[in-house]
PDB file of C-alpha atoms in Angstrom:
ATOM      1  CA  UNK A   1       0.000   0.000   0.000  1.00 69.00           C
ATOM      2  CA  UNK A   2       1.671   3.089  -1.195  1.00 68.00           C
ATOM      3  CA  UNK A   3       2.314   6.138   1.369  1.00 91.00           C
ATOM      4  CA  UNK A   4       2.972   9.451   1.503  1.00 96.00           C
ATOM      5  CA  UNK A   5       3.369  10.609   5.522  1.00 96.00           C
ATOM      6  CA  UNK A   6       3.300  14.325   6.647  1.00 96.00           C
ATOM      7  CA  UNK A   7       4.813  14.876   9.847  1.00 92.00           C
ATOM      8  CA  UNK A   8       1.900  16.632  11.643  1.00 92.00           C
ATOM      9  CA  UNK A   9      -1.672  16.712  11.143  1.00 94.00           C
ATOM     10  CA  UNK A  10      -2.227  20.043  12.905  1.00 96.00           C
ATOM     11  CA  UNK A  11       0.089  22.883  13.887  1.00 97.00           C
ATOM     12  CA  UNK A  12       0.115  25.947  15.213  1.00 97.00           C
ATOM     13  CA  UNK A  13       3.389  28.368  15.380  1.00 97.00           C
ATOM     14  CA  UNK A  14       3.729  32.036  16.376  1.00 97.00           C
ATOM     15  CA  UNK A  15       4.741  34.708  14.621  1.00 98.00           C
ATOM     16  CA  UNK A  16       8.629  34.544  13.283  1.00 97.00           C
ATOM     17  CA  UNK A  17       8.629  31.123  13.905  1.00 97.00           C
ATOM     18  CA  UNK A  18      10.714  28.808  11.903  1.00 97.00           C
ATOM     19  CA  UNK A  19       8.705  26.034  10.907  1.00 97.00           C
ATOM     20  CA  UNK A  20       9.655  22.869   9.770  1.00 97.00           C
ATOM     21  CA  UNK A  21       7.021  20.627   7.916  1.00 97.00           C
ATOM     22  CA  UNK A  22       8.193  16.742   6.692  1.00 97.00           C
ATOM     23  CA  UNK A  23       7.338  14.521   4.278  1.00 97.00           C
ATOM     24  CA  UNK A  24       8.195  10.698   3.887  1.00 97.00           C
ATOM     25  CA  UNK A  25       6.932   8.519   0.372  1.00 96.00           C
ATOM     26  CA  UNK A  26       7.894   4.846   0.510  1.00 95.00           C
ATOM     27  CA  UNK A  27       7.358   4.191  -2.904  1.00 91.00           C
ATOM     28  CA  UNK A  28      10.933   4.605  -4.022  1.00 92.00           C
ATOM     29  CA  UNK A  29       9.538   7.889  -5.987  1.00 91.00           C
ATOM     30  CA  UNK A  30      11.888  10.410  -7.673  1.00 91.00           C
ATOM     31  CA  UNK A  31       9.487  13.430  -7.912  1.00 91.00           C
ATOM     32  CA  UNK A  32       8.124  15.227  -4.453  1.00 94.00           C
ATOM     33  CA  UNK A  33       6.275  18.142  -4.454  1.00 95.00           C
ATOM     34  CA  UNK A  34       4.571  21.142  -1.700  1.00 97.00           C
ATOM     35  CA  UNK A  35       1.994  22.146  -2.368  1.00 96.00           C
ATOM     36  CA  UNK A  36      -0.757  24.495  -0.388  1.00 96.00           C
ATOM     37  CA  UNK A  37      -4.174  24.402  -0.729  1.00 95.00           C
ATOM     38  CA  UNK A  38      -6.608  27.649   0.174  1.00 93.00           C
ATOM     39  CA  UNK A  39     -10.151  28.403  -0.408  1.00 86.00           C
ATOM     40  CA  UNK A  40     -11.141  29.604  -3.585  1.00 80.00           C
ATOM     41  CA  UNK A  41      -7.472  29.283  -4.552  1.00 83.00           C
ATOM     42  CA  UNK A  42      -7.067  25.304  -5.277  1.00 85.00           C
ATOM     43  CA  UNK A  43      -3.875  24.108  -5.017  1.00 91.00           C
ATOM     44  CA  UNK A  44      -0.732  26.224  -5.346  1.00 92.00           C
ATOM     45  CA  UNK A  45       3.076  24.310  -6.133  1.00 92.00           C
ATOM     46  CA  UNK A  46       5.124  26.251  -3.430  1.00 96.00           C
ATOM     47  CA  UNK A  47       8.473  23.588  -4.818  1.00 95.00           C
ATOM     48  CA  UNK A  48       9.156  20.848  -5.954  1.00 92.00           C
ATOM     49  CA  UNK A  49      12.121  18.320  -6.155  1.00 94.00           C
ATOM     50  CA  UNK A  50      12.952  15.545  -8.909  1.00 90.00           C
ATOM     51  CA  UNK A  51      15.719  14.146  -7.004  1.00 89.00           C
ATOM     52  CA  UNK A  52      17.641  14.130  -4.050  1.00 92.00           C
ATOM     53  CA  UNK A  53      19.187  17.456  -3.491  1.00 88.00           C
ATOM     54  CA  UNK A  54      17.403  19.047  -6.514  1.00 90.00           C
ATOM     55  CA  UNK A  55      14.718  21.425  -6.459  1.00 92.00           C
ATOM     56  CA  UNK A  56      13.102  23.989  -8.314  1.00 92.00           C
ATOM     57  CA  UNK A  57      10.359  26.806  -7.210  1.00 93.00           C
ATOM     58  CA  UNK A  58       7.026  26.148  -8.126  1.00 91.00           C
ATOM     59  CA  UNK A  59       4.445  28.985  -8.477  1.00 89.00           C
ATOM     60  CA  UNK A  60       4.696  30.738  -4.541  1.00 95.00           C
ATOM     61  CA  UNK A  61       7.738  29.894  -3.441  1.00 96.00           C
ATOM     62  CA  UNK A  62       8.478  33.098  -1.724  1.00 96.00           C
ATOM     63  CA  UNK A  63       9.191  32.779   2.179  1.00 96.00           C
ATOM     64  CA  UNK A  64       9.687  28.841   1.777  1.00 98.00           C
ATOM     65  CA  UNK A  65      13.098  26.793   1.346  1.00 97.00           C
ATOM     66  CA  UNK A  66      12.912  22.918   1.071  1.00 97.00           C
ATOM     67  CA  UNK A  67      15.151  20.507   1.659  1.00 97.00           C
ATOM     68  CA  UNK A  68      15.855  16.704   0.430  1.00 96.00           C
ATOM     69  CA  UNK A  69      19.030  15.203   1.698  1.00 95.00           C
ATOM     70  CA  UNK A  70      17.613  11.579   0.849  1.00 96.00           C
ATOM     71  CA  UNK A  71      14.884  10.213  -1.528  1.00 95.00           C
ATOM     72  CA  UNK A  72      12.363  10.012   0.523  1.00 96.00           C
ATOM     73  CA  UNK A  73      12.267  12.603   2.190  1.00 97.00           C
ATOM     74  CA  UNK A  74      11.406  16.098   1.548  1.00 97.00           C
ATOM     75  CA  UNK A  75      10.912  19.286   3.822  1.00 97.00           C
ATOM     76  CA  UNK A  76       9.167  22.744   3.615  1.00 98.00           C
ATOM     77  CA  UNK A  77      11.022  24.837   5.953  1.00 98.00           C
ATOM     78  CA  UNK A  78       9.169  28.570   6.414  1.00 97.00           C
ATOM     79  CA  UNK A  79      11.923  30.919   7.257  1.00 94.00           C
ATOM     80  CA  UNK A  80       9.858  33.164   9.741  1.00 97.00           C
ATOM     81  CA  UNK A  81       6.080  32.272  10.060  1.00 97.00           C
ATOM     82  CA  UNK A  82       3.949  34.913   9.006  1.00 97.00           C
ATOM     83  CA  UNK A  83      -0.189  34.419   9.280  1.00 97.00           C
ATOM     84  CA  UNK A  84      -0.562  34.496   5.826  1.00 96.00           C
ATOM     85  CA  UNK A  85       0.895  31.524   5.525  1.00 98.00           C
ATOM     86  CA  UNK A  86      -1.715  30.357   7.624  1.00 97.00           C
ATOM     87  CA  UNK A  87      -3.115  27.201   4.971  1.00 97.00           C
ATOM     88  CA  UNK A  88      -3.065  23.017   4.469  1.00 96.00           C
ATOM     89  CA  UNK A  89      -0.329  22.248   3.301  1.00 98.00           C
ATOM     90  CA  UNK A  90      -0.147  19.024   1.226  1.00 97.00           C
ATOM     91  CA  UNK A  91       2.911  16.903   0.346  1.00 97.00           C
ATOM     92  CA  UNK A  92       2.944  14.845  -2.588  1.00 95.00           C
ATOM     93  CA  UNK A  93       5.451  12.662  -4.572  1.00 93.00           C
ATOM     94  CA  UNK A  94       5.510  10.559  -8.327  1.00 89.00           C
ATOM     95  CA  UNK A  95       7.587   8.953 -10.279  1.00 85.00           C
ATOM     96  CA  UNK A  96       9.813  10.579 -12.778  1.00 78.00           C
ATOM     97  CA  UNK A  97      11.394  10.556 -16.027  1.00 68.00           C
ATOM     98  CA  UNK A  98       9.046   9.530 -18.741  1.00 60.00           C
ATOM     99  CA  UNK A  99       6.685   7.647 -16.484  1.00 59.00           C
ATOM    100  CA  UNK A 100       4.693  10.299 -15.457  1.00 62.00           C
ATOM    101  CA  UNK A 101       2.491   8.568 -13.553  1.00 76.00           C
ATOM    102  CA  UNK A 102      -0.296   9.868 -10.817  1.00 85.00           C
ATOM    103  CA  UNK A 103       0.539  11.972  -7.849  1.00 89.00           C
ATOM    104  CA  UNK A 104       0.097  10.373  -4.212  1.00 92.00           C
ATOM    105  CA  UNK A 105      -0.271  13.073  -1.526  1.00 96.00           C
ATOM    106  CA  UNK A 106       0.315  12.585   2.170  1.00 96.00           C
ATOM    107  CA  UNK A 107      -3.020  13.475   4.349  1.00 95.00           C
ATOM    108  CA  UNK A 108      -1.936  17.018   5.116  1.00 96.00           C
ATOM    109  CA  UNK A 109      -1.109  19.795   7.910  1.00 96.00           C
ATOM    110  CA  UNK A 110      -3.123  22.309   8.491  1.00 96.00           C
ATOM    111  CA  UNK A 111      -0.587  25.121   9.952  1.00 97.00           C
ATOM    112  CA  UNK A 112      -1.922  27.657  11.969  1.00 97.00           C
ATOM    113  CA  UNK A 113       0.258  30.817  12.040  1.00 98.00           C
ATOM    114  CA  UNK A 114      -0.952  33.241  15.206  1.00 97.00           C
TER     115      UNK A 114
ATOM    116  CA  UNK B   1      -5.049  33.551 -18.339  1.00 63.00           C
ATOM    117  CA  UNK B   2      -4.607  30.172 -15.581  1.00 69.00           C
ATOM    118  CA  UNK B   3      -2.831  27.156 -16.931  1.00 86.00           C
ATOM    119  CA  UNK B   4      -5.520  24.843 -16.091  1.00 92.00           C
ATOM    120  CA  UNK B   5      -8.955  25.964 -15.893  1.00 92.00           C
ATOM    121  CA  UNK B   6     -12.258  24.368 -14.541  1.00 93.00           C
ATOM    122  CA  UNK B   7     -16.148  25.062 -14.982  1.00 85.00           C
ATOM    123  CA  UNK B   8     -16.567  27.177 -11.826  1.00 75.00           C
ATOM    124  CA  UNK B   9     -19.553  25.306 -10.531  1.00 79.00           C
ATOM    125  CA  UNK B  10     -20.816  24.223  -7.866  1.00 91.00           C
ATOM    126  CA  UNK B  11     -22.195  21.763  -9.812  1.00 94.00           C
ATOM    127  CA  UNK B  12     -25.886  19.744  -8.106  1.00 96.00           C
ATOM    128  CA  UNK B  13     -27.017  17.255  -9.542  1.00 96.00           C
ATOM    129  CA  UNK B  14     -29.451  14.639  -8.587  1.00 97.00           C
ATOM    130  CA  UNK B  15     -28.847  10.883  -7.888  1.00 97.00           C
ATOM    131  CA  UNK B  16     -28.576   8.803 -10.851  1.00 97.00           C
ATOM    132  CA  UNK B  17     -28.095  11.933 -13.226  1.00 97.00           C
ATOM    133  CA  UNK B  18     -24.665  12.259 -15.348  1.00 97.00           C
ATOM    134  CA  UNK B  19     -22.675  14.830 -13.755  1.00 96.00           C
ATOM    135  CA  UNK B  20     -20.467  16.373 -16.315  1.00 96.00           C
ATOM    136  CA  UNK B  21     -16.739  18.542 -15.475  1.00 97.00           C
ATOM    137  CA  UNK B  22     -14.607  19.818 -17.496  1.00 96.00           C
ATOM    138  CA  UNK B  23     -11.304  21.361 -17.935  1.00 95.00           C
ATOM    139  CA  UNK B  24      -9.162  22.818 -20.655  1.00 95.00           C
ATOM    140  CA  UNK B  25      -5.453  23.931 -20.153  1.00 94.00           C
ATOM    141  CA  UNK B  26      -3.037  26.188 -21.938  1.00 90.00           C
ATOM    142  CA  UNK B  27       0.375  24.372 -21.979  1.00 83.00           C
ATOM    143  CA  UNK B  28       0.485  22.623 -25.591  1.00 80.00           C
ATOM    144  CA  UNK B  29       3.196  20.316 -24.667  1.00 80.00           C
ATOM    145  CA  UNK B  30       1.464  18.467 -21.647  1.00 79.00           C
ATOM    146  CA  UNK B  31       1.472  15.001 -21.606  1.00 80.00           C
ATOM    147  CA  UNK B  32      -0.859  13.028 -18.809  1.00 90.00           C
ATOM    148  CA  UNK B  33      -3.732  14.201 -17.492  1.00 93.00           C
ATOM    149  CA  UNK B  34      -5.928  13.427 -14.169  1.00 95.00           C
ATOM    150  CA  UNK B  35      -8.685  13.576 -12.224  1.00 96.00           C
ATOM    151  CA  UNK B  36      -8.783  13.676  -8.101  1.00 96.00           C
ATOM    152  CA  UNK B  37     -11.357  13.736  -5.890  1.00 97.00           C
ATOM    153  CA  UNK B  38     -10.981  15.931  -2.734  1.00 96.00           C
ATOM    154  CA  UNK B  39     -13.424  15.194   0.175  1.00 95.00           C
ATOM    155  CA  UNK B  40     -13.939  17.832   2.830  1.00 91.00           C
ATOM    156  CA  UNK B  41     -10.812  17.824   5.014  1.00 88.00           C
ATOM    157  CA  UNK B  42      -9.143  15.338   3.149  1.00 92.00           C
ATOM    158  CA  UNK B  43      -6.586  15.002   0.390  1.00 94.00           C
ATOM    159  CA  UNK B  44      -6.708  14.513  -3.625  1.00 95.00           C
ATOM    160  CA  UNK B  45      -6.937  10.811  -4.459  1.00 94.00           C
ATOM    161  CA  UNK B  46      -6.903   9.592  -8.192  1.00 93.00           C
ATOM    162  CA  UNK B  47      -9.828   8.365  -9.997  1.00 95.00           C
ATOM    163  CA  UNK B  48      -8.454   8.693 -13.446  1.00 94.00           C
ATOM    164  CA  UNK B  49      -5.780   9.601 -15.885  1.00 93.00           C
ATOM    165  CA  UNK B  50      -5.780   9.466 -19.400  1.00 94.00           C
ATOM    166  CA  UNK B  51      -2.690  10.167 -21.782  1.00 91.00           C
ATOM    167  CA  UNK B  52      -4.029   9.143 -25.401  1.00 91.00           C
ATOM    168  CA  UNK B  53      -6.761  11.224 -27.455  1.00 94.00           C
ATOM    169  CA  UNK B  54     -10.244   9.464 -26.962  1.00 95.00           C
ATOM    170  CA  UNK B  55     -12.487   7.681 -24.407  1.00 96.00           C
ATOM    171  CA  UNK B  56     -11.450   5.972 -21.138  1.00 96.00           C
ATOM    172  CA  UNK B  57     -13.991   4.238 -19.212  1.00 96.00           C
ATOM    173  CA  UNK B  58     -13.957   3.025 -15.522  1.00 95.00           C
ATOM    174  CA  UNK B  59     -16.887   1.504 -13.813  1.00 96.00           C
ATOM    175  CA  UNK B  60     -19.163   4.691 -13.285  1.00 97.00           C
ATOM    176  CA  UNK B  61     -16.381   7.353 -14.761  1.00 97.00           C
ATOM    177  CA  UNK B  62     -15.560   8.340 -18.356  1.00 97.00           C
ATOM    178  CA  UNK B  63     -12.116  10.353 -18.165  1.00 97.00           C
ATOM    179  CA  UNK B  64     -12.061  12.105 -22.363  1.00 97.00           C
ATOM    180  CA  UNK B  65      -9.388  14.124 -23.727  1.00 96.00           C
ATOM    181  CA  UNK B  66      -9.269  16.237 -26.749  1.00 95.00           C
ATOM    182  CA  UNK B  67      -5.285  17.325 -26.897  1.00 92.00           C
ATOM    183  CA  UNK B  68      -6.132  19.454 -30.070  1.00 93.00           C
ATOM    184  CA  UNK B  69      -9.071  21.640 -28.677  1.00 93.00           C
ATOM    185  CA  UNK B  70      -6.769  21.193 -24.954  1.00 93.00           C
ATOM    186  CA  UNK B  71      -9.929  20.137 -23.167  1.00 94.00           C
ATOM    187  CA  UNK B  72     -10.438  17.023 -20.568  1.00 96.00           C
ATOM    188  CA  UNK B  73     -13.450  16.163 -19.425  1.00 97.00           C
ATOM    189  CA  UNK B  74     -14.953  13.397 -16.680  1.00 97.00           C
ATOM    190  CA  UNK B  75     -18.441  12.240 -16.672  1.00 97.00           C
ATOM    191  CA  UNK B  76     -19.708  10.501 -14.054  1.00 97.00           C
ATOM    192  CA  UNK B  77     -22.727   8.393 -14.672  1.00 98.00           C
ATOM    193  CA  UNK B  78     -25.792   6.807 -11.975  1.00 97.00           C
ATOM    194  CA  UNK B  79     -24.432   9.864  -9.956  1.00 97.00           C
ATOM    195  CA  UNK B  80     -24.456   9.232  -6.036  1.00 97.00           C
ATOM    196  CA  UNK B  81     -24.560  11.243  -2.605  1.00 96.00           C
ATOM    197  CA  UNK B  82     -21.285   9.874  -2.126  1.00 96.00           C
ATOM    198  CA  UNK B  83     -19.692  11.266  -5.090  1.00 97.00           C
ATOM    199  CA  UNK B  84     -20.595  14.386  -3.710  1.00 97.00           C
ATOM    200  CA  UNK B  85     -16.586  16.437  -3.554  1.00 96.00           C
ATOM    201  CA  UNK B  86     -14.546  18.387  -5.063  1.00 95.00           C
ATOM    202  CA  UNK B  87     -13.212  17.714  -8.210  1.00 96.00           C
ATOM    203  CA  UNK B  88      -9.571  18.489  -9.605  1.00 95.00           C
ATOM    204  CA  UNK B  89      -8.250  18.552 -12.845  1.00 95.00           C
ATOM    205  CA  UNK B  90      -4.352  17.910 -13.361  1.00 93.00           C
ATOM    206  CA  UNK B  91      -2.161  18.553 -16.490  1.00 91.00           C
ATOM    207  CA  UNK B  92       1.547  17.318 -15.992  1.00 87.00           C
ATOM    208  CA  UNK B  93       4.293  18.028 -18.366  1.00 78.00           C
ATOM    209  CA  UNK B  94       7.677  16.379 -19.775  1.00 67.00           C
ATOM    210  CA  UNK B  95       9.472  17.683 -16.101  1.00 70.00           C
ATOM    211  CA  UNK B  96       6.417  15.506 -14.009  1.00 73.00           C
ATOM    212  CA  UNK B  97       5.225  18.818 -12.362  1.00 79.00           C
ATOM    213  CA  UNK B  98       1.192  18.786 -12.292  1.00 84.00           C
ATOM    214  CA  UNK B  99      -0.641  21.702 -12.172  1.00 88.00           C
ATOM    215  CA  UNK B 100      -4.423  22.284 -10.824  1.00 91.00           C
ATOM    216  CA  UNK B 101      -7.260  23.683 -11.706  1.00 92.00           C
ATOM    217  CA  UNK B 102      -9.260  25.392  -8.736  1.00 91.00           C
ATOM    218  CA  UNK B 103     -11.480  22.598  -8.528  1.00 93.00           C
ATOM    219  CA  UNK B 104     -15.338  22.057  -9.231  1.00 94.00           C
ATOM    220  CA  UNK B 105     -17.329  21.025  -6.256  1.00 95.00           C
ATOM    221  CA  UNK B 106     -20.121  18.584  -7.046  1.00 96.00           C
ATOM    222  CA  UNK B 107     -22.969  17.781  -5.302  1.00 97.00           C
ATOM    223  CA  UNK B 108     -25.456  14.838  -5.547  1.00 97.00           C
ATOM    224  CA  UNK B 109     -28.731  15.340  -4.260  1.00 96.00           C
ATOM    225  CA  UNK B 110     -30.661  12.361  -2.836  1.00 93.00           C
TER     226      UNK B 110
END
């Protein structure tokens, strides 16, 4: 059974706060991707990586870093919290190359910035 | 203009109708193509993709793709209260990045 795993299923952070959000896939898959999902928005790519220590900014990637030291592994690190990044956040991964098969996506955290 | 675009909605139907969403997209070049279904509170999960021109059929869902007019559709047929979600369209390219459309909520009425 395949799995994507977010770290947290709720958080909330003040203010300046350096947040740290993780995301494991056991399916061996080279793509991962952060995304964040607000209302009347949909779903927004804030990065996304197509192997280990590669990366590349998706549509919002301003105040967000990532990181991905090992394949399955891949974290959304927000610099200094602000409240508008109050949103889900969703973590998903694929497979790469010419595959291009579905995206799997991890059950979410809902970060709460105050 | 967005890269992927949905009919706004939300779209009621009632149960047993054919509840019809579509989608069109600007990127000429993209490759596979999905649809997710987002529950309240939940995340996306796949119910179809669909790569070639044409028809593709599963159970109650017909996933159809049009690559010249850039337009993917999903019909749902014998509708049911439990299909009731939001919909999302996703166009992926050569790289494997998908994008989104905003999403069309559906509901089916009893």
């Amino acid at each position: 059974d395949v799995k994507v795993t977010q770290s947290s299923r709720y958080l909330v952070k003040r203010t300046g706060e350096k947040v740290f959000l993780e995301c494991v896939q056991d399916m061996d898959h080279e793509n991962m991707f952060w995304y964040r999902q607000d209302p009347g928005l949909g779903l927004r790519l804030i990065y996304f990586s197509y192997d280990v220590k590669m990366k590349e900014k998706g549509d919002i990637p301003e105040g967000y870093s990532v990181s991905r030291e090992k394949k399955e592994r891949f974290s959304l690190i927000l610099e200094s919290a602000s409240t508008n990044q109050t949103s889900m956040y969703l973590c998903a991964s694929s497979f790469g190359g010419a595959r291009n098969t579905e995206a799997f996506f991890g059950q979410g955290t809902r970060l709460t910035v105050v | 203009q967005k890269e992927v675009e949905q009919n706004s909605g939300p779209l009621s139907v009632p149960e047993g109708a054919i509840a019809s969403l579509n989608c069109t997209y600007s990127d000429r070049v993209s490759q596979s193509f999905f649809w997710y279904r987002q529950y309240s509170g939940k995340s996306p999960e796949l119910i179809m993709s669909i790569y070639s021109n044409g028809d593709k059929e599963d159970g109650r869902f017909t996933a159809q793709l049009n690559k010249a007019s850039q337009y993917v559709s999903l019909l749902i047929r014998d509708s049911q209260p439990s299909d009731s979600a939001t919909y999302l369209c996703a166009v992926t390219g050569n790289a494997g990045k998908s994008t989104f459309g905003d999403g069309t909520t559906l509901t089916v009425k009893p």
